[in-house]
CSV table of C-alpha atoms in Angstrom, one decimal:
chain,number,residue,atom,x,y,z
A,1,GLY,CA,124.2,160.8,-126.1
A,2,ARG,CA,127.0,161.8,-128.4
A,3,MET,CA,127.3,158.6,-131.0
A,4,PHE,CA,129.9,161.3,-133.6
A,5,ASN,CA,133.8,162.2,-133.2
A,6,ILE,CA,135.5,164.6,-135.3
A,7,VAL,CA,138.2,163.1,-136.4
A,8,ARG,CA,141.0,164.3,-137.5
A,9,MET,CA,142.4,163.5,-141.1
A,10,LYS,CA,145.1,163.4,-143.7
A,11,ASP,CA,145.6,161.8,-147.2
A,12,ALA,CA,145.9,162.6,-150.7
A,13,ILE,CA,142.6,163.5,-152.3
A,14,PRO,CA,143.3,163.3,-156.2
A,15,ILE,CA,141.3,165.7,-158.3
A,16,PRO,CA,139.7,164.7,-161.7
A,17,ALA,CA,141.2,166.5,-164.2
A,18,SER,CA,137.0,167.2,-165.1
A,19,GLU,CA,137.1,168.9,-161.8
A,20,MET,CA,140.5,171.0,-162.2
A,21,ASP,CA,138.2,174.3,-163.3
A,22,LYS,CA,136.9,174.5,-160.0
A,23,PRO,CA,138.2,176.5,-157.1
A,24,ARG,CA,140.3,174.3,-154.9
A,25,SER,CA,138.6,174.2,-152.0
A,26,VAL,CA,135.5,173.1,-153.6
A,27,ALA,CA,137.4,170.5,-155.5
A,28,VAL,CA,138.3,169.0,-152.8
A,29,THR,CA,135.6,169.1,-150.9
A,30,ASN,CA,134.3,166.8,-153.2
A,31,GLN,CA,136.7,164.2,-153.4
A,32,ILE,CA,137.0,164.2,-150.2
A,33,GLU,CA,132.6,163.8,-149.7
A,34,LEU,CA,133.2,161.0,-153.4
A,35,LYS,CA,136.1,159.2,-150.2
A,36,TYR,CA,134.8,158.8,-146.8
A,37,ALA,CA,130.9,159.8,-146.8
A,38,ASN,CA,129.4,156.6,-145.9
A,39,ARG,CA,132.7,154.2,-146.1
A,40,VAL,CA,133.9,152.5,-142.8
A,41,VAL,CA,137.3,153.4,-142.0
A,42,ILE,CA,138.8,151.0,-139.3
A,43,ASP,CA,139.7,152.2,-136.0
A,44,VAL,CA,138.0,155.0,-136.7
A,45,GLY,CA,134.5,154.1,-137.4
A,46,LEU,CA,131.3,155.0,-140.0
A,47,CYS,CA,132.6,158.5,-141.3
A,48,VAL,CA,129.4,159.9,-142.5
A,49,CYS,CA,130.1,163.2,-143.8
A,50,LEU,CA,133.2,166.1,-144.4
A,51,PHE,CA,133.2,168.6,-141.2
A,52,GLU,CA,135.9,171.0,-142.5
A,53,ILE,CA,139.1,171.4,-144.6
A,54,ILE,CA,142.0,172.6,-141.9
A,55,GLU,CA,144.9,172.8,-144.0
A,56,LEU,CA,145.3,172.0,-148.1
A,57,GLY,CA,149.1,171.7,-148.9
A,58,ASP,CA,150.6,170.5,-152.1
A,59,SER,CA,149.2,169.8,-155.4
A,60,LEU,CA,151.4,166.5,-156.9
A,61,MET,CA,151.4,164.9,-160.0
A,62,TYR,CA,152.2,161.5,-160.9
A,63,GLN,CA,153.5,160.0,-164.1
A,64,SER,CA,150.6,157.6,-164.1
A,65,ASP,CA,147.4,159.3,-164.3
A,66,SER,CA,145.7,162.4,-165.5
A,67,ALA,CA,145.3,164.1,-161.5
A,68,VAL,CA,146.3,166.5,-159.3
A,69,HIS,CA,146.5,164.3,-155.9
A,70,VAL,CA,146.4,167.8,-153.3
A,71,ARG,CA,147.8,167.0,-149.2
A,72,ALA,CA,144.4,167.7,-147.7
A,73,GLU,CA,144.3,167.8,-143.5
A,74,PHE,CA,140.7,168.3,-142.4
A,75,THR,CA,137.7,166.6,-140.1
A,76,LEU,CA,135.3,164.2,-140.6
A,77,VAL,CA,132.7,163.4,-138.7
A,78,VAL,CA,132.0,160.2,-137.7
A,79,PHE,CA,129.5,158.1,-136.6
A,80,ARG,CA,131.3,155.2,-133.5
A,81,PRO,CA,129.0,155.5,-130.2
A,82,PHE,CA,131.2,155.0,-127.2
A,83,ILE,CA,130.6,151.8,-125.1
A,84,GLY,CA,127.9,151.8,-122.3
A,85,GLU,CA,126.1,155.0,-124.7
A,86,VAL,CA,122.3,154.5,-124.9
A,87,ILE,CA,120.8,155.4,-127.8
A,88,THR,CA,117.3,155.5,-129.6
A,89,GLY,CA,116.8,153.1,-132.6
A,90,THR,CA,114.1,150.6,-135.0
A,91,ILE,CA,114.3,147.0,-135.5
A,92,ALA,CA,115.3,147.2,-139.3
A,93,LYS,CA,114.9,142.6,-139.0
A,94,ALA,CA,114.9,139.8,-137.0
A,95,THR,CA,116.6,136.6,-137.0
A,96,PRO,CA,117.0,133.7,-135.3
A,97,ASP,CA,120.8,135.3,-134.4
A,98,GLY,CA,119.3,138.3,-132.9
A,99,LEU,CA,117.9,141.3,-133.4
A,100,TRP,CA,119.1,144.4,-136.4
A,101,LEU,CA,118.7,147.8,-135.1
A,102,SER,CA,119.3,150.6,-137.4
A,103,VAL,CA,119.3,154.5,-136.0
A,104,GLY,CA,118.5,155.5,-139.7
A,105,PHE,CA,121.9,155.5,-141.6
A,106,PHE,CA,122.9,152.7,-139.9
A,107,GLU,CA,122.0,149.9,-139.7
A,108,ASP,CA,124.7,147.3,-138.7
A,109,ILE,CA,123.8,146.5,-134.5
A,110,LEU,CA,123.4,144.1,-133.0
A,111,VAL,CA,121.6,142.4,-130.1
A,112,PRO,CA,122.5,139.1,-129.4
A,113,PRO,CA,120.1,137.1,-127.7
A,114,HIS,CA,122.0,137.2,-124.7
A,115,PHE,CA,122.1,140.3,-124.4
A,116,MET,CA,117.7,140.3,-124.5
A,117,GLN,CA,115.4,140.1,-121.5
A,118,ASP,CA,115.1,137.2,-119.7
A,119,GLY,CA,112.6,134.8,-121.4
A,120,THR,CA,112.9,136.4,-124.4
A,121,GLU,CA,112.4,133.7,-127.2
A,122,TRP,CA,113.0,133.2,-131.4
A,123,ASP,CA,109.2,132.0,-132.4
A,124,GLY,CA,110.1,130.8,-135.8
A,125,GLU,CA,106.7,131.7,-137.1
A,126,LEU,CA,106.1,134.7,-136.7
A,127,GLY,CA,109.7,135.5,-137.4
A,128,MET,CA,110.8,137.7,-134.5
A,129,TRP,CA,111.6,137.4,-130.6
A,130,VAL,CA,109.4,137.8,-128.0
A,131,TRP,CA,109.6,138.0,-124.0
A,132,LYS,CA,108.2,136.3,-122.2
A,133,SER,CA,106.9,137.6,-118.6
A,134,GLU,CA,104.5,137.2,-116.1
A,135,HIS,CA,102.8,140.3,-117.6
A,136,GLY,CA,102.4,138.1,-120.3
A,137,ASN,CA,104.3,138.2,-124.7
A,138,ALA,CA,105.4,141.5,-125.8
A,139,TYR,CA,106.7,141.2,-128.5
A,140,LEU,CA,110.1,142.8,-130.5
A,141,ASP,CA,107.4,144.0,-133.6
A,142,PRO,CA,109.8,146.3,-135.8
A,143,SER,CA,106.1,148.2,-136.7
A,144,HIS,CA,106.0,149.3,-132.3
A,145,GLY,CA,108.4,151.8,-132.8
A,146,SER,CA,112.0,153.1,-131.1
A,147,VAL,CA,114.3,150.6,-129.0
A,148,LEU,CA,116.5,152.2,-126.3
A,149,PHE,CA,119.5,149.6,-126.5
A,150,ARG,CA,123.3,150.3,-124.5
A,151,VAL,CA,126.9,149.7,-126.7
A,152,THR,CA,128.6,146.7,-125.4
A,153,ASN,CA,130.8,146.8,-127.9
A,154,SER,CA,132.1,148.1,-131.4
A,155,LYS,CA,133.5,145.1,-133.4
A,156,PHE,CA,136.0,146.3,-137.0
A,157,ARG,CA,136.1,143.6,-139.2
A,158,GLN,CA,138.9,144.3,-142.8
A,159,VAL,CA,137.1,143.5,-145.4
A,160,LYS,CA,138.6,142.4,-148.9
A,161,ALA,CA,138.8,145.5,-151.1
A,162,PRO,CA,136.8,144.8,-154.3
A,163,SER,CA,139.1,144.3,-157.0
A,164,ARG,CA,138.1,147.5,-159.0
A,165,ALA,CA,134.6,146.5,-160.5
A,166,PRO,CA,133.7,143.6,-160.5
A,167,ALA,CA,132.7,141.9,-164.1
A,168,ALA,CA,128.8,141.6,-164.4
A,169,ALA,CA,128.7,138.5,-165.0
A,170,GLU,CA,130.8,137.5,-161.8
A,171,ALA,CA,128.4,140.3,-159.9
A,172,GLU,CA,125.1,138.5,-161.5
A,173,LYS,CA,126.4,135.4,-160.6
A,174,LYS,CA,126.6,136.5,-156.1
A,175,SER,CA,123.1,136.6,-154.9
A,176,ASP,CA,121.5,139.6,-153.3
A,177,TYR,CA,121.4,137.2,-149.7
A,178,GLU,CA,124.7,135.9,-150.6
A,179,GLN,CA,126.4,139.9,-150.8
A,180,ARG,CA,124.3,140.3,-147.7
A,181,GLU,CA,125.6,137.3,-145.3
A,182,GLU,CA,128.7,138.8,-145.5
A,183,GLU,CA,130.3,140.1,-142.1
A,184,PRO,CA,129.9,143.7,-142.4
A,185,PRO,CA,133.1,146.1,-141.7
A,186,PHE,CA,132.3,148.0,-138.5
A,187,GLN,CA,129.0,146.1,-136.5
A,188,VAL,CA,127.7,147.3,-133.2
A,189,LEU,CA,126.9,145.0,-130.3
A,190,ALA,CA,123.9,146.3,-127.7
A,191,SER,CA,121.6,145.7,-125.0
A,192,ILE,CA,118.2,145.7,-124.8
A,193,LYS,CA,118.4,143.9,-121.4
A,194,ASP,CA,118.5,146.6,-118.4
A,195,ASP,CA,115.8,148.8,-116.7
A,196,GLY,CA,114.6,150.8,-119.0
A,197,LEU,CA,115.6,149.3,-122.2
A,198,GLY,CA,113.8,148.0,-125.0
A,199,LEU,CA,110.8,149.0,-127.0
A,200,VAL,CA,110.1,152.3,-125.8
A,201,ILE,CA,106.0,151.9,-125.9
A,202,TRP,CA,107.2,149.0,-123.1
């Protein structure tokens, strides 16, 4: 499967004063990695890392800050699986809303109940999904290893940009739980319903 795409971007990359003594390509590479690695770009996907710098253009100075802004054209490695792609992942967590799968660097992959095998039920006591079939019960247990899933959709949502850094007091008021409950900026919806999908040990 080709989970990753190479995406071409253009941006003016700010080079802070502390990086000015480095070769321009090194300074720009560092700043692109800082800005894009592990970031979701709406309608593009999750940027994993810089692939290559294609061209460096003019350096622009703004009076408002001490950085030099370098026009750059570059390519990024982006995670955005296509619809219908079959991928191997692991179970990150289970909730009554569905099964959250992980591919290591990305965990916002949701298998909603209607995309699980028929006869799959939520077991609240165990905190896991159970597939009940004529062959007995099969538990979708995170410790059971790999899961094969098919991508059914991916969706982006605009996340409110954080206003600079929140004050420490503000940050503490929001518990980890609340922060996690916000919908992710990029989510992949998946199915384990078809033959050959689901826990690999099945």
